[in-house]
Tab-separated table of C-alpha atoms in Angstrom:
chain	number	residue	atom	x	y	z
A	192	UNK	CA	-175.775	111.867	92.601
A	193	UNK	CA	-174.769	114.211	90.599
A	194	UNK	CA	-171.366	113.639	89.130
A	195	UNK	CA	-168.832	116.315	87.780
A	196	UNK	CA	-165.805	114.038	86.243
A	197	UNK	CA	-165.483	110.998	84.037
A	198	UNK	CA	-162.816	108.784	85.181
A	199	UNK	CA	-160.660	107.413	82.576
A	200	UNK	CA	-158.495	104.220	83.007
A	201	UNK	CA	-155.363	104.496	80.530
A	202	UNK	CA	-152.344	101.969	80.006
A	203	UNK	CA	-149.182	103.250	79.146
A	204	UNK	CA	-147.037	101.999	76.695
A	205	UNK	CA	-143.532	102.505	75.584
A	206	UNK	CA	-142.321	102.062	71.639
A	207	UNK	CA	-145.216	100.297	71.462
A	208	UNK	CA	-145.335	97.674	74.416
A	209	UNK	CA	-147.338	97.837	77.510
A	210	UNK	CA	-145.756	98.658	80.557
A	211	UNK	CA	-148.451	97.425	82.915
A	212	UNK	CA	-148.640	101.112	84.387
A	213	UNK	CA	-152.104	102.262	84.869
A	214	UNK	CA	-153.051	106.091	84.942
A	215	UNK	CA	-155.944	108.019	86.610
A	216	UNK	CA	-157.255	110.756	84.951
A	217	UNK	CA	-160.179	113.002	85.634
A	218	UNK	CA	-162.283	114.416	82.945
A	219	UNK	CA	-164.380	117.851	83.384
A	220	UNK	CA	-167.887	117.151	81.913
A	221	UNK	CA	-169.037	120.394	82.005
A	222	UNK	CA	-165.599	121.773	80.484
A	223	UNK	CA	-165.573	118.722	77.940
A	224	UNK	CA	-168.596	117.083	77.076
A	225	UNK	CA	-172.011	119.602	77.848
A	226	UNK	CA	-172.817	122.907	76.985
A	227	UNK	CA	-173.724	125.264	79.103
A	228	UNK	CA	-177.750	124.495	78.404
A	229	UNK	CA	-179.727	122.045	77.104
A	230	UNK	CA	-180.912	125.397	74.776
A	231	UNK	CA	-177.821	125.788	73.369
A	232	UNK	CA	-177.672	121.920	72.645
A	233	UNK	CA	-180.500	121.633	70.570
A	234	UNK	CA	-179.644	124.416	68.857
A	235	UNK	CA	-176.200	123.431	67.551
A	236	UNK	CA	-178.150	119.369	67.106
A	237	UNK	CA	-180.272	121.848	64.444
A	238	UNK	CA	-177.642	123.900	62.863
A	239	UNK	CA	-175.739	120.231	62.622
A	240	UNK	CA	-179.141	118.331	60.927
A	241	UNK	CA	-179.828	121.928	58.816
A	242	UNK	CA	-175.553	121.569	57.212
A	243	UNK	CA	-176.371	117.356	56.513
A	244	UNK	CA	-179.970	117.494	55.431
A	245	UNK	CA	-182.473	115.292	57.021
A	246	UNK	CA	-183.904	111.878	55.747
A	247	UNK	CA	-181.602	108.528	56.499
A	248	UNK	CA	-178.387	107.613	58.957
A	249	UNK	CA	-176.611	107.373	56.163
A	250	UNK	CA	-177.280	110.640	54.019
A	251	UNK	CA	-176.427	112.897	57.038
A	252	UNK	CA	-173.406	113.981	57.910
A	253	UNK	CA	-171.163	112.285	60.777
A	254	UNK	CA	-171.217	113.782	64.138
A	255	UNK	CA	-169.616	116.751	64.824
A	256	UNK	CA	-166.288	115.561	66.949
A	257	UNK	CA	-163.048	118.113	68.334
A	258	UNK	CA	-160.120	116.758	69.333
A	259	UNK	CA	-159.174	115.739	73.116
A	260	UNK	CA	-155.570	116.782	72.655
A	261	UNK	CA	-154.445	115.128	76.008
A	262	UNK	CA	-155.930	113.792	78.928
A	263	UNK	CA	-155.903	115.211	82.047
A	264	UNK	CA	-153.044	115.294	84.294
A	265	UNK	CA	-153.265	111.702	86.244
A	266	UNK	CA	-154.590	111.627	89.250
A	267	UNK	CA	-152.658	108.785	90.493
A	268	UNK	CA	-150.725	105.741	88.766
A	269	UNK	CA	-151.144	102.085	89.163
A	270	UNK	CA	-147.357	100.410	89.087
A	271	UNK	CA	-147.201	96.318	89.099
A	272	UNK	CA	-145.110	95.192	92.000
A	273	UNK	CA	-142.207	94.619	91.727
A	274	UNK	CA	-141.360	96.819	88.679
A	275	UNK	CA	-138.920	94.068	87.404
A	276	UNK	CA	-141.790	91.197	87.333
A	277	UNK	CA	-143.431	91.101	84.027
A	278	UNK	CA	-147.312	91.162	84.561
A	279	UNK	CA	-148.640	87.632	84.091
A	280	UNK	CA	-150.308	87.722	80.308
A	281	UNK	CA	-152.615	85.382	81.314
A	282	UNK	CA	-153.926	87.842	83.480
A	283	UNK	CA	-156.375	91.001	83.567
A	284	UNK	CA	-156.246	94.073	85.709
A	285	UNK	CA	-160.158	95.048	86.985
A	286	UNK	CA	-160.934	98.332	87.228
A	287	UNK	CA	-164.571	99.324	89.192
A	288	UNK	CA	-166.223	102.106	90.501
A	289	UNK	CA	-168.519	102.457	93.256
A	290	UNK	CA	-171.234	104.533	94.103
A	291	UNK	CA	-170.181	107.147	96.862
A	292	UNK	CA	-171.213	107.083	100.817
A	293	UNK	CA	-174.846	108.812	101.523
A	294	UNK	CA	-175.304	109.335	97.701
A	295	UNK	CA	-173.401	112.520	96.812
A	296	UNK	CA	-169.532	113.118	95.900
A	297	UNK	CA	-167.680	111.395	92.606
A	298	UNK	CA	-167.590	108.122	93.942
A	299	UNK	CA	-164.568	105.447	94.859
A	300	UNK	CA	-162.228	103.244	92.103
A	301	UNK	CA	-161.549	99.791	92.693
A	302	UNK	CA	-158.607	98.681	91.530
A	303	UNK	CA	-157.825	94.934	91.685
A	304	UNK	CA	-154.645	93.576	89.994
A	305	UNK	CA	-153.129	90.719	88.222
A	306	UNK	CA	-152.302	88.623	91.715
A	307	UNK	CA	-155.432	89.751	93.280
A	308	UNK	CA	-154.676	92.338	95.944
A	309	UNK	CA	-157.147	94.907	95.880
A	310	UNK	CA	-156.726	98.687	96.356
A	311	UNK	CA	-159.475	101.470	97.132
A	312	UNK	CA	-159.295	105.310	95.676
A	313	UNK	CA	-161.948	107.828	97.208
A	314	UNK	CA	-162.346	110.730	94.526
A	315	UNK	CA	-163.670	113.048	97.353
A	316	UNK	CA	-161.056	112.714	99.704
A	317	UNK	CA	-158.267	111.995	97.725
A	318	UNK	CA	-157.032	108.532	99.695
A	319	UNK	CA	-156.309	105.331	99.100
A	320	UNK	CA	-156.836	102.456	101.341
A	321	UNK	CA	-156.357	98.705	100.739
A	322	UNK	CA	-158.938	96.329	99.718
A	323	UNK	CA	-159.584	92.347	100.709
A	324	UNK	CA	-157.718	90.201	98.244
A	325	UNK	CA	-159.279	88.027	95.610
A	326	UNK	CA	-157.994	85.022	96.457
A	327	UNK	CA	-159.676	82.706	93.617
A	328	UNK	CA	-156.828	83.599	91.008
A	329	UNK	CA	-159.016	82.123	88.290
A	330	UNK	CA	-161.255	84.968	88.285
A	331	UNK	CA	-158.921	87.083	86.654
A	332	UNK	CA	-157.592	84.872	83.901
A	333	UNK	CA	-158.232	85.350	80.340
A	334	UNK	CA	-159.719	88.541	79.238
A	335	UNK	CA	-161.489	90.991	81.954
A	336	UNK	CA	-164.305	89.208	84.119
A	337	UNK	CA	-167.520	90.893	84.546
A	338	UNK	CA	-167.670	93.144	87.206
A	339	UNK	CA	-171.051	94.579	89.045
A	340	UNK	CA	-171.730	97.033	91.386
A	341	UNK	CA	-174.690	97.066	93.249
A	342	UNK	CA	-176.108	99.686	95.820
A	343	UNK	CA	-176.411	98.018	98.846
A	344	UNK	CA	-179.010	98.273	101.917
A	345	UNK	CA	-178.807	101.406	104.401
A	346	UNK	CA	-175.869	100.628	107.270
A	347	UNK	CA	-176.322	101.123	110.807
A	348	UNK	CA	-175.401	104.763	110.546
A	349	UNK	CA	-177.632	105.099	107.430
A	350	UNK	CA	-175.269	105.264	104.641
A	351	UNK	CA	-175.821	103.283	101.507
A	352	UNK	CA	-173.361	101.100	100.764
A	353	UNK	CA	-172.191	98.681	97.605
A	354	UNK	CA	-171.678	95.444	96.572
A	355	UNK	CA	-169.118	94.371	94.504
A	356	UNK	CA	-169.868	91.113	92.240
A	357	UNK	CA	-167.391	89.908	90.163
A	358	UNK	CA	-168.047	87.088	87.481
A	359	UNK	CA	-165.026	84.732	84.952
A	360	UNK	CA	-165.622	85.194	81.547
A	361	UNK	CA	-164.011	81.382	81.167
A	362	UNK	CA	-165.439	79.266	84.117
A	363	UNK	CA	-168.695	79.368	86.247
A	364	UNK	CA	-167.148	81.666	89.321
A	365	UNK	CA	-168.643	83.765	91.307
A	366	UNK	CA	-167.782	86.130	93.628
A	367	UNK	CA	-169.188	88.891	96.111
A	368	UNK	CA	-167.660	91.965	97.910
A	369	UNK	CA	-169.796	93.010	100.136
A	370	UNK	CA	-169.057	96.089	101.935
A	371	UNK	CA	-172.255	96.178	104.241
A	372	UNK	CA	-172.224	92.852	105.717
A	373	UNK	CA	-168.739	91.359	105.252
A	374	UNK	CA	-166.313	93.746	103.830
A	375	UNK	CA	-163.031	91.771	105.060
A	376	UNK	CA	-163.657	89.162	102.688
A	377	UNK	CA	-165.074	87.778	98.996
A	378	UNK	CA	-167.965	85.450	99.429
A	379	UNK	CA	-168.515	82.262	96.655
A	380	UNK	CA	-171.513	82.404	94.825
A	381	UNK	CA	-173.180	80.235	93.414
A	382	UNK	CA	-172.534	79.862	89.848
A	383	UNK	CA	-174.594	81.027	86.846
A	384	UNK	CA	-176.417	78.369	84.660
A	385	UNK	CA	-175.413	79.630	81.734
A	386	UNK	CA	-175.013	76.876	79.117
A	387	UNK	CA	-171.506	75.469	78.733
A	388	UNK	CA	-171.025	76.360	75.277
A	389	UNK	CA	-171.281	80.230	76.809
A	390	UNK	CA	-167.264	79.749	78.308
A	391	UNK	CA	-165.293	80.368	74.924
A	392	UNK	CA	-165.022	83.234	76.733
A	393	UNK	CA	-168.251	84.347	78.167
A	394	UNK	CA	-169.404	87.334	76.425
A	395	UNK	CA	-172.116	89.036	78.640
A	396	UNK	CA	-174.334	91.029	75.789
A	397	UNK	CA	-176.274	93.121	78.152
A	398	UNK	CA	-177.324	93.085	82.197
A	399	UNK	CA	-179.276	95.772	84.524
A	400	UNK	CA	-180.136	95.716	88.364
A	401	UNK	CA	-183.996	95.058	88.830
A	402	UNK	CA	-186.337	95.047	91.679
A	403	UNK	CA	-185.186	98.072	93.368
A	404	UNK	CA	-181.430	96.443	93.579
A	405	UNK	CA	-182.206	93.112	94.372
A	406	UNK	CA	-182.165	91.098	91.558
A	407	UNK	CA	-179.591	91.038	88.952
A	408	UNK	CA	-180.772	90.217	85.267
A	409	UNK	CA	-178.422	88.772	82.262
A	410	UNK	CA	-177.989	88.096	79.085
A	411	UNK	CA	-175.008	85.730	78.168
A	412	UNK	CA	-175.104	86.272	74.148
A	413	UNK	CA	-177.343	84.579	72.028
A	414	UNK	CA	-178.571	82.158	75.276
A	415	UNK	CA	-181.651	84.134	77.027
A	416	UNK	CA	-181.875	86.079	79.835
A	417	UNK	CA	-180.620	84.620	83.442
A	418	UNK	CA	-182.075	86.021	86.962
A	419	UNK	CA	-179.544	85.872	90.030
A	420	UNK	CA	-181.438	86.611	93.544
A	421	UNK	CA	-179.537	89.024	95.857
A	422	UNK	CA	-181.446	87.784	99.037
A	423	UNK	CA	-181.746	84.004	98.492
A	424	UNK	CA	-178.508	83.813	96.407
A	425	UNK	CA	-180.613	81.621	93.826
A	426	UNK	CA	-180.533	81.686	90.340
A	427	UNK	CA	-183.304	81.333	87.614
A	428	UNK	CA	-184.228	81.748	83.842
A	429	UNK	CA	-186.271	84.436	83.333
A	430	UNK	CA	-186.387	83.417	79.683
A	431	UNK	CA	-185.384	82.297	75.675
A	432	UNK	CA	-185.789	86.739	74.968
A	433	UNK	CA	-182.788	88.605	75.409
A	434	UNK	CA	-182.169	92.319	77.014
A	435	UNK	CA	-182.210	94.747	74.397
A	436	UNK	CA	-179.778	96.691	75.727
A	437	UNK	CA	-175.273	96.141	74.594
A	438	UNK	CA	-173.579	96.210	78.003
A	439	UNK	CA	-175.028	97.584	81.728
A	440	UNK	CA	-178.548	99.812	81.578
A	441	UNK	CA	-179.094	102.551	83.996
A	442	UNK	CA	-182.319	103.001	86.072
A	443	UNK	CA	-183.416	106.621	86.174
A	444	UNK	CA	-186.046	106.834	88.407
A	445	UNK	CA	-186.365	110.591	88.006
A	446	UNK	CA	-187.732	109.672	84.045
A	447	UNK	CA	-188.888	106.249	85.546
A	448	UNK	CA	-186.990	104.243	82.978
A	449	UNK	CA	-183.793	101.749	82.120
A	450	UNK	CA	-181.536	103.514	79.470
A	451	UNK	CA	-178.564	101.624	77.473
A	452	UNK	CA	-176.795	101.548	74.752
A	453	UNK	CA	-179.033	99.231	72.045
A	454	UNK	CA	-177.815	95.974	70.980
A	455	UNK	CA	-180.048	95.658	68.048
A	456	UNK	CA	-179.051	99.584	66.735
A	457	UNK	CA	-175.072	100.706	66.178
A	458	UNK	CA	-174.552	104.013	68.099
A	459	UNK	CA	-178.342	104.289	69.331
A	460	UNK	CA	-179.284	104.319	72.884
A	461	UNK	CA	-182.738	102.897	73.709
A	462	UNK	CA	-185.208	103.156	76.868
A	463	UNK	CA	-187.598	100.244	78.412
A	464	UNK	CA	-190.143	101.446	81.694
A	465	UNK	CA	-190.895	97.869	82.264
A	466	UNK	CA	-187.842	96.012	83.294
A	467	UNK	CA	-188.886	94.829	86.544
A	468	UNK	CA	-192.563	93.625	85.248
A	469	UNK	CA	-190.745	91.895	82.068
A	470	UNK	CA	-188.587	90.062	84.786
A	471	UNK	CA	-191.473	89.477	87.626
A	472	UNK	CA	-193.697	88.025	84.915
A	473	UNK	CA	-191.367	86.318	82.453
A	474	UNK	CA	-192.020	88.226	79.264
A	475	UNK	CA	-189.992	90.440	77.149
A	476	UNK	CA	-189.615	93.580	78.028
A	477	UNK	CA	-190.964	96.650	75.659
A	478	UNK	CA	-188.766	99.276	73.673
A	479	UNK	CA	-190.092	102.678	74.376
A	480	UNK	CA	-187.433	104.665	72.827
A	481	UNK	CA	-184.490	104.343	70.430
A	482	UNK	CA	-182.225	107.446	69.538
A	483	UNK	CA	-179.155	107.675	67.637
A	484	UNK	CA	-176.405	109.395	69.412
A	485	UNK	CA	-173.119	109.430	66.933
A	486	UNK	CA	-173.347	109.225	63.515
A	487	UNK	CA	-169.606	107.990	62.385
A	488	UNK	CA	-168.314	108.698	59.247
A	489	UNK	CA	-168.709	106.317	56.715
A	490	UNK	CA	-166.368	104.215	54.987
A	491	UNK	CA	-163.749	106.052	52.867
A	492	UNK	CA	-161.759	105.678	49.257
A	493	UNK	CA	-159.699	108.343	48.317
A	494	UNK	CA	-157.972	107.669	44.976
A	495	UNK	CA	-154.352	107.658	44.430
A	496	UNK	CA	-153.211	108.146	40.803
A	497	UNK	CA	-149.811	106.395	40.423
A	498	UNK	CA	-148.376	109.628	38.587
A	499	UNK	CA	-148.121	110.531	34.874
A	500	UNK	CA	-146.319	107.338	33.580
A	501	UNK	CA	-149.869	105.147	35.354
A	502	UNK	CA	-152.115	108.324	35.071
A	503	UNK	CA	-154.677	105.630	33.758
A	504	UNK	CA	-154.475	103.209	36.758
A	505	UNK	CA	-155.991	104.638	39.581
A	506	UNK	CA	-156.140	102.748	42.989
A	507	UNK	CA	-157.575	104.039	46.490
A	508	UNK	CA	-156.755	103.847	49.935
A	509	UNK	CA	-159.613	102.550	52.363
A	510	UNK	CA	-160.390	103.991	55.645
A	511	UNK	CA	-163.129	102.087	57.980
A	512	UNK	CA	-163.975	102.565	62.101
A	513	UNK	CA	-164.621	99.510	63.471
A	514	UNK	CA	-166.150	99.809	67.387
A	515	UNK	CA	-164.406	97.342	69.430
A	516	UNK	CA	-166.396	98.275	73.127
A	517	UNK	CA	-168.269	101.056	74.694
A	518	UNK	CA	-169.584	102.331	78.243
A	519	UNK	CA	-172.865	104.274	79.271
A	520	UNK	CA	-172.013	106.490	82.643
A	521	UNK	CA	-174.558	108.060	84.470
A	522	UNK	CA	-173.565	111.423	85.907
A	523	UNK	CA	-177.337	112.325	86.994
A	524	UNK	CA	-180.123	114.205	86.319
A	525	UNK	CA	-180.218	112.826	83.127
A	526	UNK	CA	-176.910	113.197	81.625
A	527	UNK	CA	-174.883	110.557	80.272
A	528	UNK	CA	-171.483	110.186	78.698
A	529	UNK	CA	-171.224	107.508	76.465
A	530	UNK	CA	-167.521	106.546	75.772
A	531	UNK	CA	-166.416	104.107	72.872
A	532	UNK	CA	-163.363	102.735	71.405
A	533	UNK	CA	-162.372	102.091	67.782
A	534	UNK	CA	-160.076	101.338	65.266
A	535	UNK	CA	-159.747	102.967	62.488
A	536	UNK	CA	-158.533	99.936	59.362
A	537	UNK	CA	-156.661	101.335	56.957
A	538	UNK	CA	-155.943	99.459	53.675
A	539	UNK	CA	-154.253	100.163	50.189
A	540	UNK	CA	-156.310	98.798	47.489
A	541	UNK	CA	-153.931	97.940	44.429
A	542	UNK	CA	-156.064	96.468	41.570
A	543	UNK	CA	-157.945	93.661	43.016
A	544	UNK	CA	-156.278	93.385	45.968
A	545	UNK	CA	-156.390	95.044	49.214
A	546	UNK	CA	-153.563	95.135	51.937
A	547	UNK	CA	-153.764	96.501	55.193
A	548	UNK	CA	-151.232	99.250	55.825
A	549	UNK	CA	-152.365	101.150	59.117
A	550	UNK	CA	-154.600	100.296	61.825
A	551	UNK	CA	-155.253	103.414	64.716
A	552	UNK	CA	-156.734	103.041	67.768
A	553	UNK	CA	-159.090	106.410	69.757
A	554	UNK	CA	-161.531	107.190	72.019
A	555	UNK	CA	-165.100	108.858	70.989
A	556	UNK	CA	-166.672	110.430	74.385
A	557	UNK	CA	-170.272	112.107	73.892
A	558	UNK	CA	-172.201	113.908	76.662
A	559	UNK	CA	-175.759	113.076	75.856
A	560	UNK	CA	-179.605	114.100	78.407
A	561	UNK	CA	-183.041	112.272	78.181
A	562	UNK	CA	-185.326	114.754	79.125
A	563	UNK	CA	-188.636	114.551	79.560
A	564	UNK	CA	-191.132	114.876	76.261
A	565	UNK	CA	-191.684	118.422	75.169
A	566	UNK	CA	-195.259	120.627	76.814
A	567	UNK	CA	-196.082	117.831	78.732
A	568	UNK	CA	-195.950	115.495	75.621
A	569	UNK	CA	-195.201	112.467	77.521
A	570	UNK	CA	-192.454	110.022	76.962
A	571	UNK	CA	-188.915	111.118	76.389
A	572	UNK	CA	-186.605	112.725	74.384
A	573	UNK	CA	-182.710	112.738	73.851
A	574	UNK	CA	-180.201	115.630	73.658
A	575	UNK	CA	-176.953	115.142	72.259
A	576	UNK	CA	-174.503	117.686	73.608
A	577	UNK	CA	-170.714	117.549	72.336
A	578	UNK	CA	-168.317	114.638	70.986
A	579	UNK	CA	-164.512	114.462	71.777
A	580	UNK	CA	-161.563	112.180	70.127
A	581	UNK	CA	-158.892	111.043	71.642
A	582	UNK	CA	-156.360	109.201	69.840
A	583	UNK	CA	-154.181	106.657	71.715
A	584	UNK	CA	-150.219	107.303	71.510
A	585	UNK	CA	-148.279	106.476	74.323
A	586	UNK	CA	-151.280	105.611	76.465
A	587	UNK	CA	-154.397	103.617	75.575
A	588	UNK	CA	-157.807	104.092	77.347
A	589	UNK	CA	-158.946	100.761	78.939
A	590	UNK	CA	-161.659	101.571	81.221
A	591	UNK	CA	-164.283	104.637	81.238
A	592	UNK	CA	-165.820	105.063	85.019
């Protein structure tokens, strides 16, 4: 699948509060986020390194970023019903997107609100249909549940479908969607065996689909790494390591390897060939790769001289990015866009003290490729194409599909 548009998930807001309206929009990759060659790529990555110098993170210069103006025009809008209803605050909106029918197209968006009903977008044909409602309201409370897609097994007319798991981030429920066998209704699972001390909310540090889509591997943060069966429905430890990837790794089998954003590196993605083995034979799987892909700008004083009267008392004004969550999207053949959010902390420093002032929240998306290594080299290698900011006003990206 090769995919030509990033799907962005924004929540409007108006004078500042949300208005529980959810907005579709469609980014251009090719427009946006590549250039026209890897070529040209590598050549502005060298022009970039030549300007900052070489040698550590921290001595070159911050990635090259232009603005994202606005987004798209929305594709279509997601209104609570009734209008008048405030949306429960207790409550999360899920946003998912599946893999489209027979492998080619840009996919479907699953939209499931606050009460559960469940609504279906097809980015090919442009329809909506309606979905089976999630009828365990506990699912959605708290802060978003973790939600998995999985390619499922051919159908009778040989189309590959998905499956749809969706996991609390406060209690041990499980659910399935599964739109092969029974896509009228969400199955129970049963639930993880994470430790208990995991539910203050469960924070899922990194997770990948194994054995050719049969096996779903975990990592709860800080607790090992957790092994849920497809076929038998059974769970297992796989062991104390970790994943050493932040969030969901892709398989590529075209460069036979997992890629995902590291959880041991800030803004460097990392690659592992032996996923599967690590999980067959319960050992730790290997680090082949680790690139840095965004180099932010570091933290910043300017001074402020308090005019001629205090020109000896000179204070500054402090300006630090803070990442608060990220995505890695495959569009195929290699290419990537990773999207993350910050915000950017503003404070006033005044002597000793420091007060916060400001605080800004935007968008960083990056088009990156892994290649293959150079003359038949062997491993791999990572291009990093273009950066864009967005920087949230009336709307406020959520999700990145």
């Amino acid at each position: 699948m090769i995919r030509r548009f990033v799907n962005l998930i924004a929540e409007g807001r108006d004078q500042g509060e949300v208005t529980g309206v959810y907005s579709l929009h469609r980014l251009d990759v090719a427009k946006h986020l590549f250039y026209p060659s890897t070529a040209e790529a590598e050549a502005e990555n060298e022009n970039e390194d030549n300007n900052g110098g070489s040698g550590s993170d921290n001595k070159r210069r911050p990635t090259k970023m232009e603005p994202l103006r606005r987004l798209p025009t929305p594709t279509l809008r997601f209104e609570p019903f009734p209008r008048d209803i405030d949306q429960s605050p207790c409550a999360s909106n899920v946003f998912a997107f599946l893999r489209p029918r027979r492998g080619r197209g840009e996919g479907r968006i699953v939209h499931i609100s606050t009460d559960g009903c469940g609504l279906l977008y097809d980015a090919d044909s442009h329809s909506t249909s309606t979905m089976p409602s999630l009828d365990i309201h506990e699912l959605l409370m708290g802060n978003k549940p973790i939600s998995i897609t999985v390619d499922g097994s051919a159908g009778e007319n040989g189309e590959k479908e998905c499956r749809l798991y969706m996991m609390s981030n406060h209690s041990p429920l499980f659910q399935v969607l599964d739109f092969n066998k029974n896509p009228r209704k969400w199955q129970p699972l049963p639930p993880p065996p994470f430790p208990e001390e995991c539910y203050s909310p469960l924070h899922v540090k990194g997770f990948a689909v194994v054995n050719g889509g049969r096996t779903i591997a975990i990592t709860p943060l800080g607790k090992g790494t957790y092994c849920f069966d497809m076929a038998s429905c059974a769970w297992s430890q796989a062991g104390d390591w970790d994943l050493p990837f932040s969030g969901r790794a892709e398989y590529v089998s075209e460069l036979g390897a997992w890629l995902g954003i590291s959880s041991s590196y800030f803004n460097y993605l990392c690659a592992s060939s032996d996923l599967s083995v690590a999980i067959d034979t319960r050992q730790e799987p290997t680090v082949q790769h680790v690139w840095q892909y965004f180099n932010q700008p570091l933290q910043q004083l300017e001074p402020i001289v308090l005019g001629r009267r205090f020109g000896n008392i000179v204070h500054h004004s402090r300006s630090m990015w803070s990442p608060t969550s990220h995505h890695l999207l495959n569009l195929g053949s290699g290419r990537f866009c990773i999207a993350e959010i910050f915000e950017d902390e503003r404070s006033l420093c005044l002597g000793y003290e420091e007060q916060p002032y400001e605080s800004k929240e935007f968008a960083v998306l990056t088009g990156i490729e892994v290649l293959p290594g150079h003359n038949g080299e062997g491993g791999l290698r990572m291009v990093r194409h273009k950066s864009k900011r967005y920087m949230f006003n009336n709307d406020e990206i959520k999700w990145a599909l």
